[in-house]
Amino acid sequence: MSLLVDGVDIIEFHDTTQMRTVNLDTRTLANGPHLLQFHGHALARSGKQLAGQVEIPIVVQNDSQVCTWVCTP
């Protein structure tokens, strides 16, 4: 599984089925729209490789007191 922002890998996990928590420091991103992506691979019982990706548009707004990201509809 990979977590990406705007197509750039943030973190990858291999051979795991565990739940994970990942901290994303929005201060490393410019204010404005970005694309948060989750990408993963699996093997089907037939032996074929499967791939899937979920993309979530977000808007980052960093200011001096609060760093936030908002999912857009």
C-alpha atoms as a PDB file:
ATOM      1  CA  MET A   1       0.000   0.000   0.000  1.00  0.00           C
ATOM      2  CA  SER A   2       1.246   3.469  -0.798  1.00  0.00           C
ATOM      3  CA  LEU A   3       0.083   6.860   0.392  1.00  0.00           C
ATOM      4  CA  LEU A   4       0.744   9.602  -2.141  1.00  0.00           C
ATOM      5  CA  VAL A   5       0.084  13.327  -2.364  1.00  0.00           C
ATOM      6  CA  ASP A   6      -0.054  14.751  -5.885  1.00  0.00           C
ATOM      7  CA  GLY A   7       1.522  11.539  -7.230  1.00  0.00           C
ATOM      8  CA  VAL A   8       4.524  11.653  -4.866  1.00  0.00           C
ATOM      9  CA  ASP A   9       5.029   8.716  -2.458  1.00  0.00           C
ATOM     10  CA  ILE A  10       4.738   9.753   1.183  1.00  0.00           C
ATOM     11  CA  ILE A  11       4.984   6.256   2.693  1.00  0.00           C
ATOM     12  CA  GLU A  12       4.777   2.609   1.585  1.00  0.00           C
ATOM     13  CA  PHE A  13       3.859  -0.563   3.462  1.00  0.00           C
ATOM     14  CA  HIS A  14       4.641  -4.057   2.160  1.00  0.00           C
ATOM     15  CA  ASP A  15       3.240  -7.483   3.140  1.00  0.00           C
ATOM     16  CA  THR A  16       0.907  -6.190   5.802  1.00  0.00           C
ATOM     17  CA  THR A  17      -2.754  -6.519   6.663  1.00  0.00           C
ATOM     18  CA  GLN A  18      -2.523  -4.413   9.820  1.00  0.00           C
ATOM     19  CA  MET A  19      -4.331  -1.139  10.368  1.00  0.00           C
ATOM     20  CA  ARG A  20      -1.946   1.813  10.060  1.00  0.00           C
ATOM     21  CA  THR A  21      -2.033   5.425  11.182  1.00  0.00           C
ATOM     22  CA  VAL A  22      -0.010   7.906   9.162  1.00  0.00           C
ATOM     23  CA  ASN A  23       0.632  11.505  10.157  1.00  0.00           C
ATOM     24  CA  LEU A  24       0.588  13.949   7.253  1.00  0.00           C
ATOM     25  CA  ASP A  25       2.236  17.277   8.103  1.00  0.00           C
ATOM     26  CA  THR A  26       0.332  19.767   5.970  1.00  0.00           C
ATOM     27  CA  ARG A  27       3.057  22.365   6.550  1.00  0.00           C
ATOM     28  CA  THR A  28       5.091  20.471   3.934  1.00  0.00           C
ATOM     29  CA  LEU A  29       2.377  21.237   1.359  1.00  0.00           C
ATOM     30  CA  ALA A  30       1.527  24.545  -0.276  1.00  0.00           C
ATOM     31  CA  ASN A  31      -1.867  26.046   0.481  1.00  0.00           C
ATOM     32  CA  GLY A  32      -4.484  25.062  -2.053  1.00  0.00           C
ATOM     33  CA  PRO A  33      -5.855  21.958  -3.764  1.00  0.00           C
ATOM     34  CA  HIS A  34      -4.000  18.632  -3.677  1.00  0.00           C
ATOM     35  CA  LEU A  35      -4.803  14.998  -4.449  1.00  0.00           C
ATOM     36  CA  LEU A  36      -4.471  12.460  -1.618  1.00  0.00           C
ATOM     37  CA  GLN A  37      -4.052   8.969  -3.099  1.00  0.00           C
ATOM     38  CA  PHE A  38      -4.071   5.442  -1.656  1.00  0.00           C
ATOM     39  CA  HIS A  39      -2.638   2.785  -3.982  1.00  0.00           C
ATOM     40  CA  GLY A  40      -2.444  -0.945  -3.346  1.00  0.00           C
ATOM     41  CA  HIS A  41      -1.751  -4.331  -4.925  1.00  0.00           C
ATOM     42  CA  ALA A  42      -3.025  -7.817  -4.122  1.00  0.00           C
ATOM     43  CA  LEU A  43      -2.975 -11.309  -5.611  1.00  0.00           C
ATOM     44  CA  ALA A  44      -6.213 -12.946  -6.706  1.00  0.00           C
ATOM     45  CA  ARG A  45      -6.747 -16.645  -6.033  1.00  0.00           C
ATOM     46  CA  SER A  46      -6.086 -17.177  -9.743  1.00  0.00           C
ATOM     47  CA  GLY A  47      -2.582 -15.785  -9.207  1.00  0.00           C
ATOM     48  CA  LYS A  48      -3.242 -12.599 -11.167  1.00  0.00           C
ATOM     49  CA  GLN A  49      -2.087  -9.324  -9.676  1.00  0.00           C
ATOM     50  CA  LEU A  50      -4.779  -6.804  -8.808  1.00  0.00           C
ATOM     51  CA  ALA A  51      -4.262  -3.069  -8.327  1.00  0.00           C
ATOM     52  CA  GLY A  52      -6.508  -0.353  -6.992  1.00  0.00           C
ATOM     53  CA  GLN A  53      -6.299   3.334  -6.248  1.00  0.00           C
ATOM     54  CA  VAL A  54      -8.516   5.756  -4.361  1.00  0.00           C
ATOM     55  CA  GLU A  55      -8.077   9.480  -4.979  1.00  0.00           C
ATOM     56  CA  ILE A  56      -9.445  12.092  -2.585  1.00  0.00           C
ATOM     57  CA  PRO A  57      -9.283  15.782  -3.515  1.00  0.00           C
ATOM     58  CA  ILE A  58      -8.213  17.881  -0.517  1.00  0.00           C
ATOM     59  CA  VAL A  59      -7.602  21.574   0.116  1.00  0.00           C
ATOM     60  CA  VAL A  60      -4.755  22.542   2.462  1.00  0.00           C
ATOM     61  CA  GLN A  61      -4.935  25.785   4.412  1.00  0.00           C
ATOM     62  CA  ASN A  62      -1.942  26.484   6.641  1.00  0.00           C
ATOM     63  CA  ASP A  63      -1.856  29.569   8.826  1.00  0.00           C
ATOM     64  CA  SER A  64       0.153  30.570  11.874  1.00  0.00           C
ATOM     65  CA  GLN A  65      -2.106  28.770  14.357  1.00  0.00           C
ATOM     66  CA  VAL A  66      -3.852  25.872  12.625  1.00  0.00           C
ATOM     67  CA  CYS A  67      -2.895  23.450   9.856  1.00  0.00           C
ATOM     68  CA  THR A  68      -5.874  21.728   8.265  1.00  0.00           C
ATOM     69  CA  TRP A  69      -6.919  19.778   5.231  1.00  0.00           C
ATOM     70  CA  VAL A  70     -10.469  19.549   3.989  1.00  0.00           C
ATOM     71  CA  CYS A  71     -11.974  16.828   1.804  1.00  0.00           C
ATOM     72  CA  THR A  72     -13.853  18.384  -1.075  1.00  0.00           C
ATOM     73  CA  PRO A  73     -17.059  16.847  -2.481  1.00  0.00           C
END
